[in-house]
mmCIF file of N, CA and C in Angstrom:
data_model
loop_
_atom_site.group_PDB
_atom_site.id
_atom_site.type_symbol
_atom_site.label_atom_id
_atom_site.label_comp_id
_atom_site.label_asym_id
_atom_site.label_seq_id
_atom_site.Cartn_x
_atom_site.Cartn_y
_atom_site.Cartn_z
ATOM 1 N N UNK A 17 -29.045 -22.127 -5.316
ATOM 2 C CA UNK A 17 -30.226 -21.302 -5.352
ATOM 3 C C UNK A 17 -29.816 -19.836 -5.451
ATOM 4 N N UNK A 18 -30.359 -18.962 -6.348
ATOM 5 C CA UNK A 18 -30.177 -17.681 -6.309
ATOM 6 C C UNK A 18 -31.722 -16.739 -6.515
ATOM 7 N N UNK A 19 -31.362 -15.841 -6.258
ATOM 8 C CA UNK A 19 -32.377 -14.960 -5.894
ATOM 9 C C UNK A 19 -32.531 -14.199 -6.764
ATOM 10 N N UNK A 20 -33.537 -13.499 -6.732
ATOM 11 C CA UNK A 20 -34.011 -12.495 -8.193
ATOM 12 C C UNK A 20 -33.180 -12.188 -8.479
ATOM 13 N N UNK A 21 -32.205 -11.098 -7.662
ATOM 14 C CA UNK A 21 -30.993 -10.492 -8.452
ATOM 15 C C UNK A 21 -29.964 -11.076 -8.708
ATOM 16 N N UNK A 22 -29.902 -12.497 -8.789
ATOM 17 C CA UNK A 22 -28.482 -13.145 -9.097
ATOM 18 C C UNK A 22 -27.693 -13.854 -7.941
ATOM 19 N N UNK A 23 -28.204 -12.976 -6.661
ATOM 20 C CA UNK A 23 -27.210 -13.136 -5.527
ATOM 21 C C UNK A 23 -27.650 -14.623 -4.700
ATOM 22 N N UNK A 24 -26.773 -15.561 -4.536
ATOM 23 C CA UNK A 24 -27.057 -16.823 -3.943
ATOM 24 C C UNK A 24 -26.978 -16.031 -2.088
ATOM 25 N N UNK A 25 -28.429 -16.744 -1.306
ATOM 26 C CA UNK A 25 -28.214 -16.227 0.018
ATOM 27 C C UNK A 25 -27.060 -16.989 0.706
ATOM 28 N N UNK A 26 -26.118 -17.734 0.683
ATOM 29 C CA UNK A 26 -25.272 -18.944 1.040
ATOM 30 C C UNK A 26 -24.735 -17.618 1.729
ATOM 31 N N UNK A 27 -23.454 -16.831 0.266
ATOM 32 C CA UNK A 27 -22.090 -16.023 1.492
ATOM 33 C C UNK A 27 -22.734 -15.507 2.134
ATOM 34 N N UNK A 28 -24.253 -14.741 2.291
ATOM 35 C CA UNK A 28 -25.077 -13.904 3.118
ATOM 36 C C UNK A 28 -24.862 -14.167 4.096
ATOM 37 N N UNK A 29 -25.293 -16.013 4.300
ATOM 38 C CA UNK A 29 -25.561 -16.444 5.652
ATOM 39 C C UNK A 29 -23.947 -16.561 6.417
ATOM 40 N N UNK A 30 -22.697 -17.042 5.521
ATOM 41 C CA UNK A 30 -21.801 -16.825 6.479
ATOM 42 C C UNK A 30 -21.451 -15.655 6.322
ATOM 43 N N UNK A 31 -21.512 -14.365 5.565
ATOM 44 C CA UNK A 31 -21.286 -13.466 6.077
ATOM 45 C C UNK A 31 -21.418 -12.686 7.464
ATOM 46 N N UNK A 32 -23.012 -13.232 7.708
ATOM 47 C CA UNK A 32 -23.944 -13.011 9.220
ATOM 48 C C UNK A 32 -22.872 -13.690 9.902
ATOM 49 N N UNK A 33 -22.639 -14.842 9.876
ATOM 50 C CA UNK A 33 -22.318 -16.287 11.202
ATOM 51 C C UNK A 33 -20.891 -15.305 10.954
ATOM 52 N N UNK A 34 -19.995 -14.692 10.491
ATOM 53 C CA UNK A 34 -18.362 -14.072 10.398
ATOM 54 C C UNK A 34 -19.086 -13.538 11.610
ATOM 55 N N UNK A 35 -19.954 -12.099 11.030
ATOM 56 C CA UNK A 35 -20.147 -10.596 11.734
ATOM 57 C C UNK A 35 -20.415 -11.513 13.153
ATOM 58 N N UNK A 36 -21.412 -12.203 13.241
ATOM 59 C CA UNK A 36 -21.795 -12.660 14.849
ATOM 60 C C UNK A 36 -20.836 -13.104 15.487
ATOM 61 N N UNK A 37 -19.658 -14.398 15.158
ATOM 62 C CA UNK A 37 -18.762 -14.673 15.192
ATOM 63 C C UNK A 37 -17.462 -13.335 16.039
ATOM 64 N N UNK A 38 -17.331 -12.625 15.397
ATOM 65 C CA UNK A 38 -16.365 -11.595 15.852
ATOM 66 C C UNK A 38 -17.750 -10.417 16.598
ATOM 67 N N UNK A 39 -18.823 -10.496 16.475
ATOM 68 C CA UNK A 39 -19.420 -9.940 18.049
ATOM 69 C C UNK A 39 -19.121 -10.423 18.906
ATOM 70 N N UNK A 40 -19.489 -11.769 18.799
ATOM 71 C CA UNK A 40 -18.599 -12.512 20.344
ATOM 72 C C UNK A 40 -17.855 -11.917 20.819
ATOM 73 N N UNK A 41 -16.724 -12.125 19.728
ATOM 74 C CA UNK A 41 -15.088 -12.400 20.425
ATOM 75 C C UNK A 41 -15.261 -10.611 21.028
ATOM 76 N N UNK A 42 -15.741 -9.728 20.472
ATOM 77 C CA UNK A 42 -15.824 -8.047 21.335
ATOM 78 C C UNK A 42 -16.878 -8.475 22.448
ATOM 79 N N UNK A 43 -17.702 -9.186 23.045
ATOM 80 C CA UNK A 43 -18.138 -9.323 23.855
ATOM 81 C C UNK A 43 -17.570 -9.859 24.827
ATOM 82 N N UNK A 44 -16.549 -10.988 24.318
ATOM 83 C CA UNK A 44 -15.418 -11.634 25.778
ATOM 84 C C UNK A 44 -14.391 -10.569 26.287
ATOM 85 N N UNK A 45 -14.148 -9.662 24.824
ATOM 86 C CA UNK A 45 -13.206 -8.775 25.549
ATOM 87 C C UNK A 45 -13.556 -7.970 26.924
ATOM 88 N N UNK A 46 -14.782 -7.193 26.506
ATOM 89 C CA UNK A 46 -15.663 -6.605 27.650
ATOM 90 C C UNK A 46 -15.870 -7.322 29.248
ATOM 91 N N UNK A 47 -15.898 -8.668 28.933
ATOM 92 C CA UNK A 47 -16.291 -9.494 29.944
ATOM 93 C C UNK A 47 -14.932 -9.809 30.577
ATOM 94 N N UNK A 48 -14.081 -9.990 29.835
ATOM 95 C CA UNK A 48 -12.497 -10.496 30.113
ATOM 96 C C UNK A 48 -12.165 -8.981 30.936
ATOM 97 N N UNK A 49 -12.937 -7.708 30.656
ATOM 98 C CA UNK A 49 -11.855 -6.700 31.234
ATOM 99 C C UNK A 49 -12.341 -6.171 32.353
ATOM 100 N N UNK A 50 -13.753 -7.252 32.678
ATOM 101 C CA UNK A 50 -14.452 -6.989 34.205
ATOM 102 C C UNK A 50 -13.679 -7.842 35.111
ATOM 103 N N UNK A 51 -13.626 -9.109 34.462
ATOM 104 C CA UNK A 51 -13.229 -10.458 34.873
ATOM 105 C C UNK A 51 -11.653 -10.076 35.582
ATOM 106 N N UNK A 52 -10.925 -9.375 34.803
ATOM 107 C CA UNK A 52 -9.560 -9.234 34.707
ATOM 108 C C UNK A 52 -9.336 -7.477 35.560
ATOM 109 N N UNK A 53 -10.328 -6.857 35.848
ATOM 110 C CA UNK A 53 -10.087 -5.649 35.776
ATOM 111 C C UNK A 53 -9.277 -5.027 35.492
ATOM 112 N N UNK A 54 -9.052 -4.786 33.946
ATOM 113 C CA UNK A 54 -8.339 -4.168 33.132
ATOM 114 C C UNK A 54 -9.461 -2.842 32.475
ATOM 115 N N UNK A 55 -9.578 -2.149 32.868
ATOM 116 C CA UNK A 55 -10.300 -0.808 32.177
ATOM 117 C C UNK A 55 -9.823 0.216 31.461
ATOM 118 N N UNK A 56 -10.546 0.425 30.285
ATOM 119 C CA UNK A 56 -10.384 1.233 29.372
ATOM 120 C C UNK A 56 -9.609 2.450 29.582
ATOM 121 N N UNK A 57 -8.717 3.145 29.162
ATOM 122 C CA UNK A 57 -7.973 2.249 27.670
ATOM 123 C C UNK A 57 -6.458 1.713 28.102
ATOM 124 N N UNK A 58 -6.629 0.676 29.398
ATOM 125 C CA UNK A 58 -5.455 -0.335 29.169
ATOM 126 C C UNK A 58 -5.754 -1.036 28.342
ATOM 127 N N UNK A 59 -4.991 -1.727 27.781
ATOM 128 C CA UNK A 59 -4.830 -3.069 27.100
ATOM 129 C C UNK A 59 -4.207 -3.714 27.224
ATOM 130 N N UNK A 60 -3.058 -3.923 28.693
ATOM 131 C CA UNK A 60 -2.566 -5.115 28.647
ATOM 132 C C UNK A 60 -2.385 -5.033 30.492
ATOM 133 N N UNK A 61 -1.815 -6.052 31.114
ATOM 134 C CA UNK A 61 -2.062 -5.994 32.647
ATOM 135 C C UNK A 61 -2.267 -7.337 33.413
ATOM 136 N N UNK A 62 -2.584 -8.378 32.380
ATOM 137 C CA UNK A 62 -3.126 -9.610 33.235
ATOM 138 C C UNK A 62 -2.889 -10.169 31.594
ATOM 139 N N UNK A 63 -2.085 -11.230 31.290
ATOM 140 C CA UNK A 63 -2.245 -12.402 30.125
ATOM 141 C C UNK A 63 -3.078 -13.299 30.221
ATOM 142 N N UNK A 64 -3.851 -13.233 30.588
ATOM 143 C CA UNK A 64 -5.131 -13.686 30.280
ATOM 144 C C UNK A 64 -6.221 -13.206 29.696
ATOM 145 N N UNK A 65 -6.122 -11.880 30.170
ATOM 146 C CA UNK A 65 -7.041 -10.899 28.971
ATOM 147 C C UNK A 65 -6.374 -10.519 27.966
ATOM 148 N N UNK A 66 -5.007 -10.126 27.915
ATOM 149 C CA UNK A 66 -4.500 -9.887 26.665
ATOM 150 C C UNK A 66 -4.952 -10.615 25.395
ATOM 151 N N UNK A 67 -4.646 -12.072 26.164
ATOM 152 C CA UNK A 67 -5.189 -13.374 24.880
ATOM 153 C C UNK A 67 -6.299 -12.658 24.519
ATOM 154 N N UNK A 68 -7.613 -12.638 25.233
ATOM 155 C CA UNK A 68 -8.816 -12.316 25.077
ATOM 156 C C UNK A 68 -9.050 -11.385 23.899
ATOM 157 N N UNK A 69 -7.803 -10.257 24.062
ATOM 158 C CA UNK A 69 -8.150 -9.263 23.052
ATOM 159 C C UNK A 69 -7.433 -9.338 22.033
ATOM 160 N N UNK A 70 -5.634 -10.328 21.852
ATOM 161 C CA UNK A 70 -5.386 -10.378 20.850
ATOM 162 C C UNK A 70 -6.481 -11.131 20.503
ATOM 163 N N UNK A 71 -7.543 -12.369 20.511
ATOM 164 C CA UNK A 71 -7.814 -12.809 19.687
ATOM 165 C C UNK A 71 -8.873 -12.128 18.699
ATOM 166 N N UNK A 72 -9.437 -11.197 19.751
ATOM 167 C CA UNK A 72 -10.282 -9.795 18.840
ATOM 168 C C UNK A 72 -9.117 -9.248 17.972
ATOM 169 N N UNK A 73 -8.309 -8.652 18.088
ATOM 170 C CA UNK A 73 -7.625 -7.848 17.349
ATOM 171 C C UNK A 73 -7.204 -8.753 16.055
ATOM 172 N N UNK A 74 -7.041 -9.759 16.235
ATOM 173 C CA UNK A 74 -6.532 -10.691 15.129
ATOM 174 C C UNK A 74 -7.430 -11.375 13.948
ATOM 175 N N UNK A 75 -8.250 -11.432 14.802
ATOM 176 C CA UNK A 75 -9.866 -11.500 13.786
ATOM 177 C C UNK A 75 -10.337 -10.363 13.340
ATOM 178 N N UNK A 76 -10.174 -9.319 13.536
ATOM 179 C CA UNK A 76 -10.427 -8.399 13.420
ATOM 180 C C UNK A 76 -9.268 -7.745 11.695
ATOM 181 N N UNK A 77 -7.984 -7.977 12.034
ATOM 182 C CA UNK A 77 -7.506 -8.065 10.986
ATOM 183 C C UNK A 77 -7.573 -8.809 9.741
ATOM 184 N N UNK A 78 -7.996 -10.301 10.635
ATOM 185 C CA UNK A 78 -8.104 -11.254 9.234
ATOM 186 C C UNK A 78 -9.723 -10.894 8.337
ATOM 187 N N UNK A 79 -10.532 -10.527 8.757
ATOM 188 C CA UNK A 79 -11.832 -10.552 8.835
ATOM 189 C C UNK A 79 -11.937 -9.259 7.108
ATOM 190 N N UNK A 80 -10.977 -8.658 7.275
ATOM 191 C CA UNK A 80 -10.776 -7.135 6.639
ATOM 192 C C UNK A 80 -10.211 -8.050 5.341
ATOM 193 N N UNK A 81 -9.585 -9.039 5.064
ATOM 194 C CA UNK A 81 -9.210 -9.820 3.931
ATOM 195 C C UNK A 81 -10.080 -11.193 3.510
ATOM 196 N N UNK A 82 -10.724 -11.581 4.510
ATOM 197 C CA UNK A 82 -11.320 -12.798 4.154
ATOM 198 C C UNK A 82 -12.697 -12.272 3.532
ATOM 199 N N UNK A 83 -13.934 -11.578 4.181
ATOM 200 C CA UNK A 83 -14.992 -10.827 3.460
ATOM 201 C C UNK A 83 -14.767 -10.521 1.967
ATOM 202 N N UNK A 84 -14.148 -9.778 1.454
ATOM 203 C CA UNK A 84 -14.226 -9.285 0.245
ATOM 204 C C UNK A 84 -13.559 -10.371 -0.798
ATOM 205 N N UNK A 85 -12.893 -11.102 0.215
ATOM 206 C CA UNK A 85 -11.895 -12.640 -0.850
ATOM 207 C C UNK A 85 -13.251 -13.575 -0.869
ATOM 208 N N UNK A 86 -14.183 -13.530 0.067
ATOM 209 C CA UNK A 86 -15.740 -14.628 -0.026
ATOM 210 C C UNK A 86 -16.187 -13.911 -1.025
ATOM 211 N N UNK A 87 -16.717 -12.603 -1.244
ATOM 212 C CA UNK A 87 -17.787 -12.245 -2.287
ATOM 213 C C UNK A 87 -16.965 -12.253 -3.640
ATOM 214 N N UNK A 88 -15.408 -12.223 -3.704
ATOM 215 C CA UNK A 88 -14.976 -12.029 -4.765
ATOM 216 C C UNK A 88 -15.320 -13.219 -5.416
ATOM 217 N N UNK A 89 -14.503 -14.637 -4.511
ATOM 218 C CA UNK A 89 -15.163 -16.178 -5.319
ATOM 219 C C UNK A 89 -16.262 -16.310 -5.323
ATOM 220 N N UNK A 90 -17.057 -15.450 -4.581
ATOM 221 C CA UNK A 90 -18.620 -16.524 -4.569
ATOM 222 C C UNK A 90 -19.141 -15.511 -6.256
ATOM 223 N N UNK A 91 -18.703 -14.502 -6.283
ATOM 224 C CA UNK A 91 -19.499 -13.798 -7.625
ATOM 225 C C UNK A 91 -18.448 -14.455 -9.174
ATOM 226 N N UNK A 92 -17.309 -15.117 -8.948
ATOM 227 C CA UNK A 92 -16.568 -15.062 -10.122
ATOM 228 C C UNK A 92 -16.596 -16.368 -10.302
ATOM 229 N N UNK A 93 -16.367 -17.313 -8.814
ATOM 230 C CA UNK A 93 -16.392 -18.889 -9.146
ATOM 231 C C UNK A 93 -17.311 -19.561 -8.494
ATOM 232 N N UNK A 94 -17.810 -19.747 -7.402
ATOM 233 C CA UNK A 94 -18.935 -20.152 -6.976
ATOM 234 C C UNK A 94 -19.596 -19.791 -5.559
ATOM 235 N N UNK A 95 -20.621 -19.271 -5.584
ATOM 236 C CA UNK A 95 -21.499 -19.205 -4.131
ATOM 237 C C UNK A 95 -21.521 -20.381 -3.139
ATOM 238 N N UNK A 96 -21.750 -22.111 -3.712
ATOM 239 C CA UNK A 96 -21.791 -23.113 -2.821
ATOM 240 C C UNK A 96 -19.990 -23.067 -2.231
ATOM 241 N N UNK A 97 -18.840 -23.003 -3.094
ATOM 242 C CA UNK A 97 -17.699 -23.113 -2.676
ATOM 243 C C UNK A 97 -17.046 -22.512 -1.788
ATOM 244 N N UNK A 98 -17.931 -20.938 -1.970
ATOM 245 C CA UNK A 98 -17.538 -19.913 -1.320
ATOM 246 C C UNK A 98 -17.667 -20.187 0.136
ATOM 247 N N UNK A 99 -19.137 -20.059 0.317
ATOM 248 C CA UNK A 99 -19.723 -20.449 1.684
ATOM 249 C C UNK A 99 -19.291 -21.721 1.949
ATOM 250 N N UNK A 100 -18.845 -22.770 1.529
ATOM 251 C CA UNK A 100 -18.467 -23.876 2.265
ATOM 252 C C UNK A 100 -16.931 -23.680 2.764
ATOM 253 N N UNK A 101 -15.720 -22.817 1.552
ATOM 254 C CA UNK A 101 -14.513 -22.319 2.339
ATOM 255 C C UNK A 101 -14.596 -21.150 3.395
ATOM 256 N N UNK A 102 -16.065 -20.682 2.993
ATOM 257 C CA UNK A 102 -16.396 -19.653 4.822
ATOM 258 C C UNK A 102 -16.632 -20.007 5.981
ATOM 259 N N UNK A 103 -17.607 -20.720 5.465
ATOM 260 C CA UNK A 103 -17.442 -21.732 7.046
ATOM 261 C C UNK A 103 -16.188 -22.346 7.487
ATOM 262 N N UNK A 104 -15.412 -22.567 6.478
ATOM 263 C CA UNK A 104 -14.240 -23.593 7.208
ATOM 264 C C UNK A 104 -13.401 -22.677 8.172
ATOM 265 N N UNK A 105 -13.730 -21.155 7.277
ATOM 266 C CA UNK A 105 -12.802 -19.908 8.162
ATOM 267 C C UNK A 105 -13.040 -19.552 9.586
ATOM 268 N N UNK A 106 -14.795 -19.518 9.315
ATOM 269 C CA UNK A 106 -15.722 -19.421 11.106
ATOM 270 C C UNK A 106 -14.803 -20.769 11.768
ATOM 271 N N UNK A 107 -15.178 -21.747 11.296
ATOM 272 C CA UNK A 107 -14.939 -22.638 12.302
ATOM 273 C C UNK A 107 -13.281 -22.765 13.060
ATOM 274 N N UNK A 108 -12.680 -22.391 12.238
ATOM 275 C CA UNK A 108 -10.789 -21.975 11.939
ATOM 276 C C UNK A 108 -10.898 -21.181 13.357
ATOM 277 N N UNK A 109 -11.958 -19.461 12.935
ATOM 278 C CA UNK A 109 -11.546 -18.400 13.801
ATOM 279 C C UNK A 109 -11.954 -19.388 15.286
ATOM 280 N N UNK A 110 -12.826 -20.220 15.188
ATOM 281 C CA UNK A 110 -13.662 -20.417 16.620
ATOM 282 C C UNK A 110 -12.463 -21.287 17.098
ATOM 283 N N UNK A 111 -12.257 -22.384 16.391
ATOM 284 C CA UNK A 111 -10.864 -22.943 17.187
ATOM 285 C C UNK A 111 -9.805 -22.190 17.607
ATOM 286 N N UNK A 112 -9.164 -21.293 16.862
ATOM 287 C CA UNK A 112 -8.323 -20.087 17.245
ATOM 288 C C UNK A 112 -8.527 -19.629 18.272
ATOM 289 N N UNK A 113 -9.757 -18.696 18.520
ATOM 290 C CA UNK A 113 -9.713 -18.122 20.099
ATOM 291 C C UNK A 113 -10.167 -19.284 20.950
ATOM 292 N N UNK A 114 -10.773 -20.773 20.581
ATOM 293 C CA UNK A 114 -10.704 -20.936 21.852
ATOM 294 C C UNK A 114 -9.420 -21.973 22.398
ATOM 295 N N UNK A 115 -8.438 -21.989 21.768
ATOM 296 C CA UNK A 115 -7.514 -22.560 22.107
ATOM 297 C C UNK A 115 -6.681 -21.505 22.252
ATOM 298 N N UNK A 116 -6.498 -20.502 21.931
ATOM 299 C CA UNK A 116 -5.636 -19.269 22.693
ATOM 300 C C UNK A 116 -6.190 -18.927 23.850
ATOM 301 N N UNK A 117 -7.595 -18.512 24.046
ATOM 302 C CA UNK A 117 -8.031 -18.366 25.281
ATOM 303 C C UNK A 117 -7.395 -19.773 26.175
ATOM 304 N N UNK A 118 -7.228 -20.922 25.831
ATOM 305 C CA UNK A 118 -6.088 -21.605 27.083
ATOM 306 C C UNK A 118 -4.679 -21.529 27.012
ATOM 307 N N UNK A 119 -4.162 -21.059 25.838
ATOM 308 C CA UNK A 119 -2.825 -21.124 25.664
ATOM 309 C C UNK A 119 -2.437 -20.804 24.485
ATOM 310 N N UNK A 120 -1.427 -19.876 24.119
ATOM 311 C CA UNK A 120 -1.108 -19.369 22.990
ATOM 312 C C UNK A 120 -0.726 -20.563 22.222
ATOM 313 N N UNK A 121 0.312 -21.242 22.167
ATOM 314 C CA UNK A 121 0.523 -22.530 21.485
ATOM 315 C C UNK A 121 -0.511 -23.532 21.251
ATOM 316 N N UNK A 122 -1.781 -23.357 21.583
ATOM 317 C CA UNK A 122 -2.835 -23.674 21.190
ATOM 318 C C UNK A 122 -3.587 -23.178 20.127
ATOM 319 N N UNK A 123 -3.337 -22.601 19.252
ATOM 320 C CA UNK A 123 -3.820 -21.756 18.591
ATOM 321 C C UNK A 123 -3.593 -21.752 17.124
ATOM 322 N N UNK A 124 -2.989 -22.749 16.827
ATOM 323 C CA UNK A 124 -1.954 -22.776 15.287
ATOM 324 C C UNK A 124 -2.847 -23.710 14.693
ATOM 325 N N UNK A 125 -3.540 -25.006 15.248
ATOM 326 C CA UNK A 125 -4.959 -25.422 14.263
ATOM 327 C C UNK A 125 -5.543 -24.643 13.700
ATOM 328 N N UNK A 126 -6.247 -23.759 14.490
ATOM 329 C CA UNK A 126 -7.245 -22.695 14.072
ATOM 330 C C UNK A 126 -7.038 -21.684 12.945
ATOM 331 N N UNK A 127 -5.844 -21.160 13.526
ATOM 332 C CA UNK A 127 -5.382 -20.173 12.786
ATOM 333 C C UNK A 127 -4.626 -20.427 11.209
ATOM 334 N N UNK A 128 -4.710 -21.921 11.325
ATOM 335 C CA UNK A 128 -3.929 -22.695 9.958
ATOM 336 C C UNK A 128 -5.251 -22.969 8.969
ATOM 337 N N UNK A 129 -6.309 -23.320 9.755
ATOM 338 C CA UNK A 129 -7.428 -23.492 8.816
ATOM 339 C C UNK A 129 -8.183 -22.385 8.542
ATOM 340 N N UNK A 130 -7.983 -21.273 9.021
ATOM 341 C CA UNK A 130 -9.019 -20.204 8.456
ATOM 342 C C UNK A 130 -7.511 -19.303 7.308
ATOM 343 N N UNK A 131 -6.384 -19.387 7.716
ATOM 344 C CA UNK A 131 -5.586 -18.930 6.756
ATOM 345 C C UNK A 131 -5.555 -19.862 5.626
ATOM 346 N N UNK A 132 -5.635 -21.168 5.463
ATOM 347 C CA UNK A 132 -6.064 -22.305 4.634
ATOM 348 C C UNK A 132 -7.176 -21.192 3.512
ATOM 349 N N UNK A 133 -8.076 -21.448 3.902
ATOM 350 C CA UNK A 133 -9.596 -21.170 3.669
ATOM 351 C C UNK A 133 -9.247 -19.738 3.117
ATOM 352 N N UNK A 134 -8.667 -18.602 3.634
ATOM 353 C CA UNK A 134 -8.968 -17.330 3.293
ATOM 354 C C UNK A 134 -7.523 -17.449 1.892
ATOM 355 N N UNK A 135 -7.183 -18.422 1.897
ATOM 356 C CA UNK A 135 -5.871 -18.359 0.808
ATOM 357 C C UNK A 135 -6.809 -18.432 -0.275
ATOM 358 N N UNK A 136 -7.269 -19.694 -0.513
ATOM 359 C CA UNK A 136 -8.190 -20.255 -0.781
ATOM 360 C C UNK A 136 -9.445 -19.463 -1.592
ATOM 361 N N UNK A 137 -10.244 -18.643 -0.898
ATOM 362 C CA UNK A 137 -10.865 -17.715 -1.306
ATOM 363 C C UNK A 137 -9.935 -16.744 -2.287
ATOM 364 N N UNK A 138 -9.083 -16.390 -1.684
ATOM 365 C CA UNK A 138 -8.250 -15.072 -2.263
ATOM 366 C C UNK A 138 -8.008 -15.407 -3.762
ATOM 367 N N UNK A 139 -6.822 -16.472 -3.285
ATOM 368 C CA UNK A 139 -6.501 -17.129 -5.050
ATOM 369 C C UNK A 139 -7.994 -17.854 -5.666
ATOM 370 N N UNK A 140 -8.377 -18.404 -5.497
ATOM 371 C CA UNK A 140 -9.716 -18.934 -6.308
ATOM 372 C C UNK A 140 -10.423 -17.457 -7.119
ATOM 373 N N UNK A 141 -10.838 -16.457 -6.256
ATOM 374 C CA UNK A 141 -11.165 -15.193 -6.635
ATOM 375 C C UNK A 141 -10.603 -14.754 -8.005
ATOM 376 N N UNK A 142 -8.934 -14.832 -7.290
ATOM 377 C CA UNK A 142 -8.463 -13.782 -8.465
ATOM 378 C C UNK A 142 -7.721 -15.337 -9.416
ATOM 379 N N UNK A 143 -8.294 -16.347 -9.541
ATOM 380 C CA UNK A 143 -8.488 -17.229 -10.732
ATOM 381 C C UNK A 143 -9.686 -16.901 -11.676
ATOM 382 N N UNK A 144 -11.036 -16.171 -10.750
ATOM 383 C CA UNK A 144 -12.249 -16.725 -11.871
ATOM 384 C C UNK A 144 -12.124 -15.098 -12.485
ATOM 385 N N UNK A 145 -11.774 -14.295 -11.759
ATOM 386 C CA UNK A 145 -10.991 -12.770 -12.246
ATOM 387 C C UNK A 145 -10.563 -12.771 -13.656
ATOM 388 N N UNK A 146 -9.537 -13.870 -13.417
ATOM 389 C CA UNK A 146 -8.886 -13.875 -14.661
ATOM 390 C C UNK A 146 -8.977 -15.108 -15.826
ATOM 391 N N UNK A 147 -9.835 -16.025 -15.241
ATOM 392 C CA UNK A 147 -10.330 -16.418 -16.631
ATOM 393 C C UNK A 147 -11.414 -15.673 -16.947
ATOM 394 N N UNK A 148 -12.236 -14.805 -16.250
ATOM 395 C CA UNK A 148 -13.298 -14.497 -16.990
ATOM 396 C C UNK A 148 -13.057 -13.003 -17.947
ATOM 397 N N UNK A 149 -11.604 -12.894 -17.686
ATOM 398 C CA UNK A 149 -10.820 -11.562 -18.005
ATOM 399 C C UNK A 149 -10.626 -12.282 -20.103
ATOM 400 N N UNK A 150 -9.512 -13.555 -19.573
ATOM 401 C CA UNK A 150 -9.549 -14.676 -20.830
ATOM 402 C C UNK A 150 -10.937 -14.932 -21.733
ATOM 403 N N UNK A 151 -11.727 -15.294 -21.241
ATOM 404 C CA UNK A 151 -12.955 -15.963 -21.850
ATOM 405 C C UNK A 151 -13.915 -14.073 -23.061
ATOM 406 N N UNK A 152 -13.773 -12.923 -21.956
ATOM 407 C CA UNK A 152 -14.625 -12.037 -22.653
ATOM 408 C C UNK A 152 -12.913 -11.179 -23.427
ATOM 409 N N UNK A 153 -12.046 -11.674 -23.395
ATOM 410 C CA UNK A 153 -10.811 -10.726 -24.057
ATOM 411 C C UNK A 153 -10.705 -9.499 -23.712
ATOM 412 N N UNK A 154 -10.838 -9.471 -22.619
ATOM 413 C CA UNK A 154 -10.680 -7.752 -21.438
ATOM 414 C C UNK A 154 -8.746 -7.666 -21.688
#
């Protein structure tokens, strides 16, 4: 389904479920640094909040490559593909922090399927890039 201007609402909606997604994870930090009393601007003091905030900080990095790798495939190769390898990323990040939040070695599912997924996006992207580079002789 697409919308007057072309744009399918699909990456929209995981775009939203990413952004809400990593509100969370800045909301546990906050809570982790009452919980932990760690106050601003420590950042480290108790490994248990640390986890808390690498897993913000780390989503936070991946988040800066996976967004623009979703709109790149969803506009060059497909909107349904897109949003279905976005979700796989949400669900990736959600296993990630919550298996780091018990243990760092917990954490390599998660973090394997949303790096899966954001590969995924990236190269698919810069595939429909470049056939559609092929197809108009750019």
């Amino acid at each position: 389904m697409l919308l007057e201007c072309g744009v399918s609402p699909l990456p929209s909606l995981v775009t939203i479920a990413a952004l809400l997604l990593y509100f969370v994870l800045i909301l546990n930090v906050g809570r982790a640094r009452v919980k932990y009393q760690i106050m601003p601007p420590s950042v480290s003091g108790n490994p248990d909040f640390e986890r808390v905030l690498r897993v913000q900080q780390n989503t936070l990095e991946h988040i800066i490559i996976f967004l623009p790798a979703l709109w790149l495939f969803s506009y060059f190769v497909s909107p349904l593909w897109a949003s279905v390898l976005g979700a796989a990323w949400i669900v990736g990040r959600a296993l990630y922090a919550w298996g780091y939040y018990q243990a760092p070695e917990k954490r390599f599912p998660g973090f394997g399927l949303s790096m899966l997924a954001t590969l995924a996006l990236l190269l698919g992207g810069l595939g429909g890039v470049i056939l559609l580079m092929i197809k108009t002789g750019f």
